Backbone as numpy.savetxt, mean C-alpha at the origin, in Angstrom:
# Nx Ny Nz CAx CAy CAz Cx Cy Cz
-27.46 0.12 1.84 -26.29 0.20 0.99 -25.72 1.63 0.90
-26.54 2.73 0.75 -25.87 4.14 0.85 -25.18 3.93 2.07
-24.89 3.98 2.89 -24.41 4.34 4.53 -22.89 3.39 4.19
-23.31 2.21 3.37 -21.72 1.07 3.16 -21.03 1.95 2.15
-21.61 2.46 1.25 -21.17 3.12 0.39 -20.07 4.57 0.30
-21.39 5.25 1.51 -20.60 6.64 2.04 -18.95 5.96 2.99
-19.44 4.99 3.58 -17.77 4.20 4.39 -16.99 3.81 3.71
-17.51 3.19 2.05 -16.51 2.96 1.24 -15.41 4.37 0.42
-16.79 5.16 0.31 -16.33 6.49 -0.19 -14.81 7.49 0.86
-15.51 6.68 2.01 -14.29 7.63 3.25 -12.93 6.84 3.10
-13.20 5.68 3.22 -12.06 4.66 2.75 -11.02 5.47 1.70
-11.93 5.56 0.89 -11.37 5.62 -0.44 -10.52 7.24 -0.58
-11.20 8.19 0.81 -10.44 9.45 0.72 -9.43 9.39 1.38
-8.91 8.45 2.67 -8.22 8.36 3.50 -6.92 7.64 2.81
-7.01 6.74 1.62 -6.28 6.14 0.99 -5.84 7.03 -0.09
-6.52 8.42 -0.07 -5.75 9.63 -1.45 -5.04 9.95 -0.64
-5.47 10.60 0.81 -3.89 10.85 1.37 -2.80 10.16 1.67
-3.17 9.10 2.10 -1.81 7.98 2.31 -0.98 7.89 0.94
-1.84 8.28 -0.54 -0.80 8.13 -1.81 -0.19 9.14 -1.83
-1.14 10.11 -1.27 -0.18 11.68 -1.31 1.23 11.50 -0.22
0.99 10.93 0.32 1.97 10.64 1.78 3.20 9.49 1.01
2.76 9.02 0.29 3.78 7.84 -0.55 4.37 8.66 -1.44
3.47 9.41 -2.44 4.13 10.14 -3.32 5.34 11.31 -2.87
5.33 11.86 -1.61 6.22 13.04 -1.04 7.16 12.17 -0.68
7.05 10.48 -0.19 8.12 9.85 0.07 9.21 9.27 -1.05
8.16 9.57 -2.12 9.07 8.81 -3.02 10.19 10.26 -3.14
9.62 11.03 -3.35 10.61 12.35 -3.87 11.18 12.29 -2.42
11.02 12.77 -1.48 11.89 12.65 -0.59 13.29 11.66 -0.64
13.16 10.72 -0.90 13.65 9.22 -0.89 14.93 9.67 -2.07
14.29 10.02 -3.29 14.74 10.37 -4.51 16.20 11.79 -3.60
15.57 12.96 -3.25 15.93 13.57 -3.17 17.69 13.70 -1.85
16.97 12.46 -1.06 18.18 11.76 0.11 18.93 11.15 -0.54
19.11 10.06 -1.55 19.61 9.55 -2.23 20.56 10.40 -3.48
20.14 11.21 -4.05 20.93 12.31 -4.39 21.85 13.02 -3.65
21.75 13.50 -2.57 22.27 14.44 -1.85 23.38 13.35 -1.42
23.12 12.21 -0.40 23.69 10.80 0.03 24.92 11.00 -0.83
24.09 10.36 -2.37 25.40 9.99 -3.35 26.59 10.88 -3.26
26.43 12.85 -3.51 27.12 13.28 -3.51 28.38 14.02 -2.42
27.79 13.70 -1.59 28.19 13.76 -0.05 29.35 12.68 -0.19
28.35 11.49 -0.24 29.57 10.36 -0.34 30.90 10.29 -0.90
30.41 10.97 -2.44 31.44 10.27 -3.46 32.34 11.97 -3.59
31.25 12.70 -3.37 32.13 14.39 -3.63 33.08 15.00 -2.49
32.27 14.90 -1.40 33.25 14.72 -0.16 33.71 13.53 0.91
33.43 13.00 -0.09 34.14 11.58 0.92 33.93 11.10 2.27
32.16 11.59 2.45 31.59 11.08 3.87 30.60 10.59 3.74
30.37 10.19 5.02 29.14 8.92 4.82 28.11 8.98 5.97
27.37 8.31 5.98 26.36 7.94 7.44 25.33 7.03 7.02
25.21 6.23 7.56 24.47 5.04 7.60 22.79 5.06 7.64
22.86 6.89 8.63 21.50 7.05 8.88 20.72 7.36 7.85
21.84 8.40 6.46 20.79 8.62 5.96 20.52 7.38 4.82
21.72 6.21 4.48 21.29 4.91 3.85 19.63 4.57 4.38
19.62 4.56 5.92 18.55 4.01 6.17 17.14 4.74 6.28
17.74 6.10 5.81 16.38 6.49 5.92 15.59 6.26 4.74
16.15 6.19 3.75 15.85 5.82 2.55 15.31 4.59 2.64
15.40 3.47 3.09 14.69 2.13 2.85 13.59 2.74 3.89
13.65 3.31 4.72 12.13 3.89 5.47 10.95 4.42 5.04
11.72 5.16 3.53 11.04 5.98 2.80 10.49 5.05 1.48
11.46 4.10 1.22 10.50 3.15 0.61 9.54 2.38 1.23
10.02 1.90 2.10 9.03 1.21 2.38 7.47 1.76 3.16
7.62 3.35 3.30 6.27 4.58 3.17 5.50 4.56 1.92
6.52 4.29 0.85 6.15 3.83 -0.51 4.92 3.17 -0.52
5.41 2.11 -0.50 5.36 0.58 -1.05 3.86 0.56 -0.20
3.71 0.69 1.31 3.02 0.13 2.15 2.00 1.44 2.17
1.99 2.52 2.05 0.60 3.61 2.06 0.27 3.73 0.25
1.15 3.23 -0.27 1.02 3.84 -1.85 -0.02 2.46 -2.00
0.04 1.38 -1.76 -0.43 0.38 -2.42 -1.97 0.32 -2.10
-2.38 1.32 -0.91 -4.12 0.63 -1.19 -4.51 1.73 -1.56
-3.59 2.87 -2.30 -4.13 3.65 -3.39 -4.25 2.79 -4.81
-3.73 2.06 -5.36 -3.28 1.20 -6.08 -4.20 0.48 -6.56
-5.04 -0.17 -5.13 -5.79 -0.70 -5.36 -6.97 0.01 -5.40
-7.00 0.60 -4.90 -8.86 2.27 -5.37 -8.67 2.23 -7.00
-7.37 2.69 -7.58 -7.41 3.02 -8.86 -7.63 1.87 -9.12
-7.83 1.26 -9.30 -7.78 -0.64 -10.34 -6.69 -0.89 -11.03
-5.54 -0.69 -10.25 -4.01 -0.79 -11.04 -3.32 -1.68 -10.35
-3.66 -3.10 -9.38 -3.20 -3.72 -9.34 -2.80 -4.56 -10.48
-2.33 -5.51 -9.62 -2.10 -6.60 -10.73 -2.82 -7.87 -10.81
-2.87 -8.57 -11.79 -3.86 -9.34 -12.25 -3.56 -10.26 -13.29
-4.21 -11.72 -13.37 -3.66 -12.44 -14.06 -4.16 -12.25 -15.43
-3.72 -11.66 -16.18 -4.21 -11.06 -17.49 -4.47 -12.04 -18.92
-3.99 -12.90 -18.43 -4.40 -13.97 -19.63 -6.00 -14.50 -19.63
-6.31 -14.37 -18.11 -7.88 -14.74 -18.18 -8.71 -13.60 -17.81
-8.09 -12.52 -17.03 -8.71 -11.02 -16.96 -9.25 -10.43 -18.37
-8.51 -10.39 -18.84 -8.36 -9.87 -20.20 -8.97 -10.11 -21.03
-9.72 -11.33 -20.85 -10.94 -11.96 -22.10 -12.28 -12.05 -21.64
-12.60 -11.18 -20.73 -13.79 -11.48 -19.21 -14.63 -10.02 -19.87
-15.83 -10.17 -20.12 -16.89 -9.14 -20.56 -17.72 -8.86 -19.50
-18.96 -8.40 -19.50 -19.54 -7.83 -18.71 -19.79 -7.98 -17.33
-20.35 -8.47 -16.65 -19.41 -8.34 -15.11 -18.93 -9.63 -14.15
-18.94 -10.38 -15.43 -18.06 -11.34 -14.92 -16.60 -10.93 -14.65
-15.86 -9.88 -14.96 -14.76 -8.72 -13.78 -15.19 -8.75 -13.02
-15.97 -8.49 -12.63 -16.70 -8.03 -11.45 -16.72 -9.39 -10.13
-17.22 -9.76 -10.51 -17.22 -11.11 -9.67 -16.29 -11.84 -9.65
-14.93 -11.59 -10.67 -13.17 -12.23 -10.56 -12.96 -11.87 -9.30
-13.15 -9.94 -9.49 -12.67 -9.43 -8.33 -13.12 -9.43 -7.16
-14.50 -9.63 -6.80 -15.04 -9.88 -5.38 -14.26 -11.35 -5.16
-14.40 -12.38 -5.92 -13.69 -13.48 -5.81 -12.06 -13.44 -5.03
-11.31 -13.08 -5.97 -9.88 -12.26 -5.33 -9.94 -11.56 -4.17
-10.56 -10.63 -4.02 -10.90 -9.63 -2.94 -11.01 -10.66 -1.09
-11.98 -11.13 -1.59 -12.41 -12.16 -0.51 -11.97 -13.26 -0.30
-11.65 -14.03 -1.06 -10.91 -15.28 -0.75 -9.29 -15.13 -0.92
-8.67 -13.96 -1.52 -7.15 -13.87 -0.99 -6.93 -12.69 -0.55
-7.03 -11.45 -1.00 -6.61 -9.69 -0.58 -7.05 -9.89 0.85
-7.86 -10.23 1.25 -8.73 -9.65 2.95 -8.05 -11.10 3.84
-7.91 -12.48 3.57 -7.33 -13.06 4.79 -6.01 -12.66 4.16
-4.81 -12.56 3.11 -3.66 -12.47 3.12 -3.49 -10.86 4.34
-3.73 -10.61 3.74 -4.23 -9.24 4.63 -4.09 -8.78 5.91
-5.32 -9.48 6.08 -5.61 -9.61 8.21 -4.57 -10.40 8.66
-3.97 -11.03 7.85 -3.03 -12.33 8.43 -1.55 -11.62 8.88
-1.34 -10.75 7.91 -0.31 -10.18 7.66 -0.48 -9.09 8.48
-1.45 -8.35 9.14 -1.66 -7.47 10.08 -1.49 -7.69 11.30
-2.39 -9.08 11.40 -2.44 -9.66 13.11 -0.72 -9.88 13.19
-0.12 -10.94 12.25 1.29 -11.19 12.28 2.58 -9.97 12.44
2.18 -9.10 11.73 2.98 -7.69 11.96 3.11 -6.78 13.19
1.90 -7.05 13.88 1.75 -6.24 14.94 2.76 -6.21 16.05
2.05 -7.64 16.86 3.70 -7.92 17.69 4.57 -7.75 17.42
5.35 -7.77 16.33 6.87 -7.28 15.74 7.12 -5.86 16.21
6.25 -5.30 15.51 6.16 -3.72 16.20 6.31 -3.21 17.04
5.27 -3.70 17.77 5.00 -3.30 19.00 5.97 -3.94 20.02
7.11 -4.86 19.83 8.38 -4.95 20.49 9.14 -4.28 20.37
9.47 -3.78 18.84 10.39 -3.17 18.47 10.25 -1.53 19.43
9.03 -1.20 18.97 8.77 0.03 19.78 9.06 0.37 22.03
8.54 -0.91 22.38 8.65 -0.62 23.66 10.20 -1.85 24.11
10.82 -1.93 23.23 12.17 -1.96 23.19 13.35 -1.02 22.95
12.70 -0.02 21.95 13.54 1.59 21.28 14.47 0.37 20.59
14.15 -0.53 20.11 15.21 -1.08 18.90 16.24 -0.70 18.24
17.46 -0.33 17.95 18.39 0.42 16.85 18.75 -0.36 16.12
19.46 0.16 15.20 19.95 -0.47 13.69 21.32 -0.93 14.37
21.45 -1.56 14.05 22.84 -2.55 14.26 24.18 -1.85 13.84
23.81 -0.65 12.51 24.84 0.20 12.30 25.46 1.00 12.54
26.06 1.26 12.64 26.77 2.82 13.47 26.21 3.90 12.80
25.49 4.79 13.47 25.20 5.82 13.14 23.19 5.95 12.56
22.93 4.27 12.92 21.68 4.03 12.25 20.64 4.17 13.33
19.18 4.13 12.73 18.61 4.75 12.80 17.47 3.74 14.08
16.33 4.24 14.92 15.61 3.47 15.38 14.91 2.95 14.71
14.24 1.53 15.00 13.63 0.07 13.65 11.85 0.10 13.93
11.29 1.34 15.02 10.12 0.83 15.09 9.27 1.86 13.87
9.66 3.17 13.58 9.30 3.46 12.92 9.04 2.74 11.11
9.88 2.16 10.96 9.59 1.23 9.83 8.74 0.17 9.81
8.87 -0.75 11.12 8.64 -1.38 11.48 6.74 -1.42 11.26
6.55 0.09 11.99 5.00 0.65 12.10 4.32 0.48 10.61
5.01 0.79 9.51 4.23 0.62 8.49 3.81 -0.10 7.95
4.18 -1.38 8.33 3.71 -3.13 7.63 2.66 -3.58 8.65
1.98 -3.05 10.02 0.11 -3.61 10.41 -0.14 -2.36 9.36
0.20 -1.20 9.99 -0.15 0.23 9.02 -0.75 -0.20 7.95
0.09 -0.41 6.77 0.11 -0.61 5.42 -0.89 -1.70 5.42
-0.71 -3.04 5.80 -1.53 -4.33 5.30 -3.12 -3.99 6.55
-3.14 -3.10 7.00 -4.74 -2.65 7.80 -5.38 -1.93 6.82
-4.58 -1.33 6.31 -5.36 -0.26 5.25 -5.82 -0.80 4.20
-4.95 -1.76 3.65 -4.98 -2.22 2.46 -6.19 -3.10 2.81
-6.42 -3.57 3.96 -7.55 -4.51 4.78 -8.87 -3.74 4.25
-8.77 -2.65 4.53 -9.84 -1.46 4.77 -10.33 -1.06 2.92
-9.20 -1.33 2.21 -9.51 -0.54 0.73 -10.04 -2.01 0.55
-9.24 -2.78 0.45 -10.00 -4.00 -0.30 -11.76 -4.33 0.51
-12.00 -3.68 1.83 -13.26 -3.92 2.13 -14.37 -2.68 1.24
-13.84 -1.85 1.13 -14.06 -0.49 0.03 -14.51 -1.34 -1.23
-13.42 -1.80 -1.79 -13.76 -2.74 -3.06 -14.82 -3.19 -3.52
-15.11 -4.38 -2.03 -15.72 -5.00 -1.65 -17.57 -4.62 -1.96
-17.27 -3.14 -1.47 -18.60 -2.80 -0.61 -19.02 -2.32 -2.61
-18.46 -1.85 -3.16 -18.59 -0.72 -4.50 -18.95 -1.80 -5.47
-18.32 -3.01 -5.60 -18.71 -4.17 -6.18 -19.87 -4.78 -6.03
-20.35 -4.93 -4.87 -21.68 -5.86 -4.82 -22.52 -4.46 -4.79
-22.10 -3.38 -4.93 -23.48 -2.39 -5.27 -23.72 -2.00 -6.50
-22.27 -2.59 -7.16 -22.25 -2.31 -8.97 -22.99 -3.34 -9.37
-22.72 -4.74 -8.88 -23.87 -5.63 -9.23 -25.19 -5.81 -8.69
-25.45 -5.00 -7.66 -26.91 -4.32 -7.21 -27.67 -3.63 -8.18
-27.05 -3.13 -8.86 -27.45 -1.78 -9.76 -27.45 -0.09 -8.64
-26.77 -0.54 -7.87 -26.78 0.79 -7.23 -25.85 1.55 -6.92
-24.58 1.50 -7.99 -23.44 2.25 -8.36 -22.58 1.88 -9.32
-22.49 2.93 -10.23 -22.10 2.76 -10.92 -20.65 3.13 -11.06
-19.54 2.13 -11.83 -17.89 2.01 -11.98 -17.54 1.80 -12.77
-16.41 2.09 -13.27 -15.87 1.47 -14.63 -15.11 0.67 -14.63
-16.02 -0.13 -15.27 -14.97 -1.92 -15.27 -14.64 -2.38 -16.13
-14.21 -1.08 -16.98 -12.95 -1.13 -18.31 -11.66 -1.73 -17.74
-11.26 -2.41 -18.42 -9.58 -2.79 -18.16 -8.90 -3.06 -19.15
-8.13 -2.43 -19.44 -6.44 -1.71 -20.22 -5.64 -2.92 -19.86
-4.99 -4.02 -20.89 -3.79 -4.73 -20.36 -2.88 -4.08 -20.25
-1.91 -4.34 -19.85 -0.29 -3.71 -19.77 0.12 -3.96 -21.06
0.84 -2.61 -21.30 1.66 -2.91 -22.52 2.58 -4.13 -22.09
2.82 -4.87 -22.83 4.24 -6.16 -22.53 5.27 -5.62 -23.51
């Protein structure tokens, strides 16, 4: 179990940078979108490329930010029955979840993403718009994103059945959402 553990632990560092890599996109994103607006509306020009770079940059978001998401325990969760669950019966919701939906939705969505990609790429794909941008780079982040997320939820995985081993310890406090 140490050796699954230390792989879960690497997991789990490789997924701080990918949030760090989400987080510079979000400001980036933020910061194109500002500039965009005023370009647009202050001097009265436009380009399509940088519209689209912005959904690129979300979706850097969305797809490296999320299996940080899941390291922190800030997914989401059905909280009406999460929420009343004591000692490590959490624990075993989430290996439950983990394994029977996060890891095949997952792989499914990886194996399925790939080919897309990997056409788009040895095609040089463009945006249909004038002035827009090539589609494989976006394209790359959805095996990207749902492999990783493959990889954290196996992290999960591994930290869970050693918490119910007795051979690591986690905190399996959980905070509802304010509503």
């Amino acid at each position: 179990m140490p050796k699954l553990l230390q792989f879960a632990f690497g997991i789990d560092k490789i997924s701080g940078y990918f949030g760090r890599i989400a987080a510079f996109a979000v400001m980036a994103a933020a910061m194109i979108s500002a500039g965009n607006a005023f370009i647009r509306y202050g001097l009265d020009l436009s380009s399509n490329g940088w519209l689209e770079i912005q959904w690129y940059l979300f979706a850097t978001t969305v797809m490296l930010g999320a299996p940080l998401v899941l390291k922190l325990n800030e997914h989401v969760r059905v909280d009406i029955i999460y929420g009343k669950l004591n000692g490590k019966l959490p624990v075993y919701i989430d290996l439950m979840g983990l394994v029977l939906f996060l890891m095949p939705v997952m792989l499914l969505l990886t194996w399925l993403s790939f080919p897309l990609f990997l056409k788009m790429y040895q095609s040089g794909e463009m945006s249909n718009n004038a002035g827009g941008l090539i589609r494989w780079p976006a394209m790359m982040l959805l095996p990207l994103g749902f492999s990783w997320i493959s990889f954290q939820g196996l992290s999960e995985i591994i930290k869970r059945v050693a918490y119910l081993q007795g051979k690591y310890e986690m905190d399996t406090h959980y905070e509802k959402p304010v509503q």
